[in-house]
mmCIF file of C-alpha atoms in Angstrom:
data_model
loop_
_atom_site.group_PDB
_atom_site.id
_atom_site.type_symbol
_atom_site.label_atom_id
_atom_site.label_comp_id
_atom_site.label_asym_id
_atom_site.label_seq_id
_atom_site.Cartn_x
_atom_site.Cartn_y
_atom_site.Cartn_z
ATOM 1 C CA MET I 1 62.084 17.929 -18.275
ATOM 2 C CA GLU I 2 59.617 16.028 -16.086
ATOM 3 C CA SER I 3 62.192 13.308 -15.343
ATOM 4 C CA GLU I 4 64.748 15.952 -14.335
ATOM 5 C CA ILE I 5 62.241 17.510 -11.943
ATOM 6 C CA LYS I 6 61.564 14.096 -10.393
ATOM 7 C CA ARG I 7 65.283 13.390 -9.997
ATOM 8 C CA SER I 8 65.746 16.798 -8.390
ATOM 9 C CA ALA I 9 62.880 16.109 -5.983
ATOM 10 C CA VAL I 10 64.340 12.718 -5.047
ATOM 11 C CA SER I 11 67.758 14.302 -4.475
ATOM 12 C CA ASN I 12 66.246 16.964 -2.234
ATOM 13 C CA VAL I 13 64.343 14.379 -0.201
ATOM 14 C CA GLY I 14 67.502 12.287 0.143
ATOM 15 C CA ALA I 15 69.527 15.294 1.261
ATOM 16 C CA TRP I 16 66.920 16.249 3.865
ATOM 17 C CA ALA I 17 66.723 12.655 5.112
ATOM 18 C CA MET I 18 70.503 12.390 5.462
ATOM 19 C CA ASN I 19 70.570 15.735 7.259
ATOM 20 C CA VAL I 20 67.944 14.595 9.764
ATOM 21 C CA ILE I 21 69.547 11.174 10.314
ATOM 22 C CA SER I 22 73.065 12.574 10.746
ATOM 23 C CA SER I 23 71.868 15.371 13.067
ATOM 24 C CA VAL I 24 69.966 12.952 15.298
ATOM 25 C CA GLY I 25 72.903 10.527 15.268
ATOM 26 C CA ILE I 26 75.367 13.221 16.323
ATOM 27 C CA ILE I 27 73.108 14.395 19.153
ATOM 28 C CA MET I 28 72.547 10.870 20.478
ATOM 29 C CA ALA I 29 76.264 10.003 20.236
ATOM 30 C CA ASN I 30 77.149 13.237 22.024
ATOM 31 C CA LYS I 31 74.606 12.568 24.773
ATOM 32 C CA GLN I 32 75.815 8.983 25.218
ATOM 33 C CA LEU I 33 79.428 10.135 25.434
ATOM 34 C CA MET I 34 78.898 12.935 27.966
ATOM 35 C CA SER I 35 75.946 11.842 30.133
ATOM 36 C CA ALA I 36 76.413 10.170 33.515
ATOM 37 C CA ASN I 37 74.290 7.252 32.324
ATOM 38 C CA GLY I 38 76.568 6.848 29.292
ATOM 39 C CA TYR I 39 80.354 7.093 29.273
ATOM 40 C CA GLY I 40 80.538 10.097 31.600
ATOM 41 C CA PHE I 41 82.956 12.147 29.484
ATOM 42 C CA SER I 42 81.903 15.415 31.129
ATOM 43 C CA PHE I 43 84.612 17.610 29.588
ATOM 44 C CA ALA I 44 82.484 19.464 27.047
ATOM 45 C CA THR I 45 84.819 22.434 26.590
ATOM 46 C CA THR I 46 87.875 20.282 25.912
ATOM 47 C CA LEU I 47 85.807 18.066 23.615
ATOM 48 C CA THR I 48 84.879 21.158 21.624
ATOM 49 C CA GLY I 49 88.567 22.066 21.381
ATOM 50 C CA PHE I 50 89.373 18.676 19.841
ATOM 51 C CA HIS I 51 86.516 19.148 17.396
ATOM 52 C CA PHE I 52 87.883 22.483 16.175
ATOM 53 C CA ALA I 53 91.419 21.095 15.971
ATOM 54 C CA VAL I 54 90.213 18.494 13.471
ATOM 55 C CA THR I 55 88.118 21.136 11.693
ATOM 56 C CA ALA I 56 91.198 23.373 11.383
ATOM 57 C CA LEU I 57 93.139 20.459 9.902
ATOM 58 C CA VAL I 58 90.376 19.801 7.355
ATOM 59 C CA GLY I 59 90.364 23.497 6.407
ATOM 60 C CA LEU I 60 94.149 23.528 6.050
ATOM 61 C CA VAL I 61 94.081 20.509 3.727
ATOM 62 C CA SER I 62 91.244 22.061 1.722
ATOM 63 C CA ASN I 63 93.164 25.310 1.229
ATOM 64 C CA ALA I 64 96.402 23.484 0.385
ATOM 65 C CA THR I 65 94.712 21.347 -2.274
ATOM 66 C CA GLY I 66 92.842 24.281 -3.802
ATOM 67 C CA LEU I 67 89.385 22.988 -2.893
ATOM 68 C CA SER I 68 88.675 26.277 -1.117
ATOM 69 C CA VAL I 69 90.008 29.815 -1.448
ATOM 70 C CA SER I 70 91.246 31.839 1.516
ATOM 71 C CA LYS I 71 89.867 35.388 1.695
ATOM 72 C CA HIS I 72 91.038 38.223 3.920
ATOM 73 C CA VAL I 73 89.067 38.962 7.073
ATOM 74 C CA PRO I 74 90.484 41.347 9.730
ATOM 75 C CA LEU I 75 91.980 39.539 12.719
ATOM 76 C CA TRP I 76 89.915 41.419 15.291
ATOM 77 C CA GLU I 77 86.694 40.316 13.595
ATOM 78 C CA LEU I 78 87.916 36.712 13.544
ATOM 79 C CA LEU I 79 88.743 36.953 17.258
ATOM 80 C CA TRP I 80 85.323 38.391 18.083
ATOM 81 C CA PHE I 81 83.552 35.725 16.078
ATOM 82 C CA SER I 82 85.697 32.983 17.669
ATOM 83 C CA VAL I 83 84.742 34.112 21.179
ATOM 84 C CA VAL I 84 81.036 34.071 20.316
ATOM 85 C CA ALA I 85 81.322 30.731 18.500
ATOM 86 C CA ASN I 86 83.218 29.165 21.420
ATOM 87 C CA MET I 87 80.502 30.241 23.830
ATOM 88 C CA SER I 88 77.886 28.897 21.432
ATOM 89 C CA ILE I 89 79.132 25.365 20.870
ATOM 90 C CA THR I 90 80.450 24.960 24.425
ATOM 91 C CA GLY I 91 77.142 26.143 25.834
ATOM 92 C CA MET I 92 75.283 23.750 23.552
ATOM 93 C CA ASN I 93 77.441 20.825 24.663
ATOM 94 C CA PHE I 94 76.957 21.635 28.346
ATOM 95 C CA SER I 95 73.230 22.123 27.781
ATOM 96 C CA LEU I 96 72.998 18.681 26.194
ATOM 97 C CA MET I 97 75.115 17.147 28.954
ATOM 98 C CA LEU I 98 73.120 18.662 31.828
ATOM 99 C CA ASN I 99 69.599 18.605 30.357
ATOM 100 C CA SER I 100 67.374 16.031 28.726
ATOM 101 C CA VAL I 101 67.561 15.652 24.945
ATOM 102 C CA GLY I 102 63.988 16.959 24.719
ATOM 103 C CA PHE I 103 64.728 20.170 26.618
ATOM 104 C CA TYR I 104 67.945 20.604 24.638
ATOM 105 C CA GLN I 105 65.977 20.505 21.386
ATOM 106 C CA ILE I 106 63.295 22.822 22.738
ATOM 107 C CA SER I 107 65.911 25.360 23.847
ATOM 108 C CA LYS I 108 67.309 25.355 20.303
ATOM 109 C CA LEU I 109 63.860 26.344 19.026
ATOM 110 C CA SER I 110 63.949 29.404 21.267
ATOM 111 C CA MET I 111 66.765 30.763 19.090
ATOM 112 C CA ILE I 112 64.134 31.718 16.498
ATOM 113 C CA PRO I 113 62.537 34.514 18.571
ATOM 114 C CA VAL I 114 65.913 35.508 20.038
ATOM 115 C CA VAL I 115 67.412 35.981 16.561
ATOM 116 C CA CYS I 116 64.385 38.039 15.531
ATOM 117 C CA VAL I 117 64.719 40.315 18.565
ATOM 118 C CA MET I 118 68.481 40.697 18.091
ATOM 119 C CA GLU I 119 68.102 41.568 14.402
ATOM 120 C CA TRP I 120 65.436 44.114 15.319
ATOM 121 C CA ILE I 121 67.745 45.684 17.925
ATOM 122 C CA LEU I 122 71.001 45.517 15.937
ATOM 123 C CA HIS I 123 69.759 46.038 12.376
ATOM 124 C CA ASN I 124 66.271 47.497 12.878
ATOM 125 C CA LYS I 125 64.827 44.611 10.871
ATOM 126 C CA GLN I 126 61.041 44.553 10.609
ATOM 127 C CA TYR I 127 58.853 41.441 10.439
ATOM 128 C CA SER I 128 55.378 40.817 9.077
ATOM 129 C CA LYS I 129 52.387 40.001 11.287
ATOM 130 C CA GLU I 130 52.489 36.386 10.107
ATOM 131 C CA VAL I 131 56.109 36.009 11.215
ATOM 132 C CA LYS I 132 55.390 37.657 14.572
ATOM 133 C CA LEU I 133 52.449 35.301 15.150
ATOM 134 C CA SER I 134 54.586 32.265 14.302
ATOM 135 C CA VAL I 135 57.319 33.444 16.662
ATOM 136 C CA LEU I 136 54.738 33.959 19.415
ATOM 137 C CA VAL I 137 53.580 30.353 19.035
ATOM 138 C CA VAL I 138 57.197 29.179 19.377
ATOM 139 C CA VAL I 139 57.694 31.305 22.511
ATOM 140 C CA ILE I 140 54.549 29.880 24.127
ATOM 141 C CA GLY I 141 55.600 26.328 23.275
ATOM 142 C CA VAL I 142 59.100 26.796 24.664
ATOM 143 C CA GLY I 143 57.678 28.356 27.827
ATOM 144 C CA VAL I 144 55.255 25.481 28.425
ATOM 145 C CA CYS I 145 57.960 22.846 27.890
ATOM 146 C CA THR I 146 60.395 24.675 30.178
ATOM 147 C CA VAL I 147 57.874 24.925 33.020
ATOM 148 C CA THR I 148 56.637 21.327 32.732
ATOM 149 C CA ASP I 149 60.034 19.620 32.263
ATOM 150 C CA VAL I 150 60.837 18.318 35.755
ATOM 151 C CA LYS I 151 64.409 17.405 34.736
ATOM 152 C CA VAL I 152 65.498 21.023 34.239
ATOM 153 C CA ASN I 153 68.102 22.139 36.795
ATOM 154 C CA ALA I 154 69.574 25.562 37.495
ATOM 155 C CA LYS I 155 73.009 24.852 36.016
ATOM 156 C CA GLY I 156 71.517 23.238 32.907
ATOM 157 C CA PHE I 157 69.064 26.115 32.437
ATOM 158 C CA ILE I 158 71.853 28.713 32.669
ATOM 159 C CA CYS I 159 73.949 26.792 30.125
ATOM 160 C CA ALA I 160 70.940 26.604 27.809
ATOM 161 C CA CYS I 161 70.392 30.379 28.076
ATOM 162 C CA VAL I 162 74.065 31.100 27.348
ATOM 163 C CA ALA I 163 73.944 28.697 24.404
ATOM 164 C CA VAL I 164 70.808 30.268 22.936
ATOM 165 C CA LEU I 165 72.038 33.860 23.255
ATOM 166 C CA SER I 166 75.533 33.165 21.921
ATOM 167 C CA THR I 167 74.309 30.930 19.084
ATOM 168 C CA SER I 168 71.773 33.536 18.011
ATOM 169 C CA LEU I 169 74.468 36.227 17.994
ATOM 170 C CA GLN I 170 76.771 33.850 16.121
ATOM 171 C CA GLN I 171 74.218 33.310 13.350
ATOM 172 C CA ILE I 172 73.726 37.045 12.924
ATOM 173 C CA THR I 173 77.502 37.603 12.900
ATOM 174 C CA ILE I 174 78.002 34.874 10.286
ATOM 175 C CA GLY I 175 75.511 36.563 7.984
ATOM 176 C CA SER I 176 77.155 39.951 8.466
ATOM 177 C CA LEU I 177 80.688 38.665 7.809
ATOM 178 C CA GLN I 178 79.651 36.651 4.756
ATOM 179 C CA LYS I 179 77.900 39.653 3.265
ATOM 180 C CA LYS I 180 80.658 42.110 4.175
ATOM 181 C CA TYR I 181 83.615 40.061 2.882
ATOM 182 C CA SER I 182 81.870 37.827 0.304
ATOM 183 C CA ILE I 183 83.134 34.729 2.081
ATOM 184 C CA GLY I 184 81.510 31.303 2.287
ATOM 185 C CA SER I 185 80.651 29.537 5.529
ATOM 186 C CA PHE I 186 83.361 26.880 5.100
ATOM 187 C CA GLU I 187 86.043 29.476 4.299
ATOM 188 C CA LEU I 188 85.024 31.457 7.390
ATOM 189 C CA LEU I 189 85.113 28.313 9.526
ATOM 190 C CA SER I 190 88.570 27.457 8.171
ATOM 191 C CA LYS I 191 89.845 30.835 9.405
ATOM 192 C CA THR I 192 88.268 30.718 12.855
ATOM 193 C CA ALA I 193 88.753 27.010 13.661
ATOM 194 C CA PRO I 194 92.500 27.314 14.501
ATOM 195 C CA ILE I 195 91.799 30.226 16.862
ATOM 196 C CA GLN I 196 88.958 28.343 18.516
ATOM 197 C CA ALA I 197 90.978 25.127 18.798
ATOM 198 C CA VAL I 198 93.971 26.790 20.469
ATOM 199 C CA SER I 199 91.880 28.836 22.909
ATOM 200 C CA LEU I 200 89.615 25.931 23.897
ATOM 201 C CA LEU I 201 92.418 23.395 24.297
ATOM 202 C CA ILE I 202 94.307 25.841 26.544
ATOM 203 C CA PHE I 203 91.439 27.078 28.704
ATOM 204 C CA GLY I 204 89.015 24.170 28.222
ATOM 205 C CA PRO I 205 90.477 21.789 30.833
ATOM 206 C CA PHE I 206 90.351 24.522 33.504
ATOM 207 C CA ILE I 207 86.760 25.455 32.636
ATOM 208 C CA ASP I 208 85.787 21.786 32.778
ATOM 209 C CA TYR I 209 87.548 21.445 36.140
ATOM 210 C CA TYR I 210 85.620 24.427 37.501
ATOM 211 C CA LEU I 211 82.337 22.810 36.459
ATOM 212 C CA ASN I 212 83.165 19.161 37.255
ATOM 213 C CA ASN I 213 85.854 19.362 39.959
ATOM 214 C CA LYS I 214 88.053 16.964 37.980
ATOM 215 C CA PHE I 215 90.610 17.168 35.185
ATOM 216 C CA ILE I 216 90.357 15.334 31.902
ATOM 217 C CA THR I 217 93.502 13.393 32.879
ATOM 218 C CA ASN I 218 91.439 11.642 35.565
ATOM 219 C CA TYR I 219 89.081 10.157 32.993
ATOM 220 C CA LYS I 220 89.567 6.474 32.154
ATOM 221 C CA MET I 221 88.829 6.041 28.458
ATOM 222 C CA SER I 222 87.143 2.762 27.543
ATOM 223 C CA THR I 223 87.162 1.314 24.030
ATOM 224 C CA ALA I 224 83.478 2.120 23.529
ATOM 225 C CA ALA I 225 83.974 5.671 24.768
ATOM 226 C CA MET I 226 86.937 6.105 22.425
ATOM 227 C CA VAL I 227 84.842 4.965 19.451
ATOM 228 C CA SER I 228 82.069 7.425 20.385
ATOM 229 C CA PHE I 229 84.631 10.191 20.913
ATOM 230 C CA VAL I 230 86.253 9.683 17.502
ATOM 231 C CA PHE I 231 82.862 9.400 15.770
ATOM 232 C CA PHE I 232 81.679 12.628 17.362
ATOM 233 C CA ILE I 233 84.824 14.577 16.484
ATOM 234 C CA PHE I 234 84.927 13.541 12.838
ATOM 235 C CA SER I 235 81.171 13.694 12.217
ATOM 236 C CA LEU I 236 81.083 17.318 13.354
ATOM 237 C CA SER I 237 84.222 18.268 11.480
ATOM 238 C CA LEU I 238 83.324 16.966 8.029
#
């Protein structure tokens, strides 16, 4: 029994370590790919579309091989979730592209109080004094970092706000859909990924042009940029 507990503890530590390493690696690869000091691939919306195209393919293969089971979810709910999810991941990518990695990470922390407020408004969820105090500490920390970070610009700040609000709403929506239709996160992603891929690949280049004043066809892909691009797409999709 004691040996099983130790093995379980080691497995948990390994899983957490891999999660941290992979998350940091994805963020750094994304930043290197999209930043002006890196490879300058500033087409975050189109990049997100490619990501969901690969994700949709993975979901299709999983369903075809019986590794996952497709469950019915009304189309209008899938469309609503896809819109929110598109705003979330696109906003996050633009936030990372336009802001420093530090501010990007700090803005993600602000989702904690935003989710709490949204759940209170939408579901009348109540929180204990300890939770409220913890959330207050997070709010103060985010506020201090936002004010003192000299690299924050107006466009980056707006993208960060859109990302935080949409991601918070996305997390609440995921929980509601999973509970309502008894569907897992991967099965839900398999249903929404095709919708997100099609919409982002159609409208993404025009959104990127509006923000960057250049089309993706004007970008000259180097070998190193291609490697980073492929790594980013597949690491997020698997």
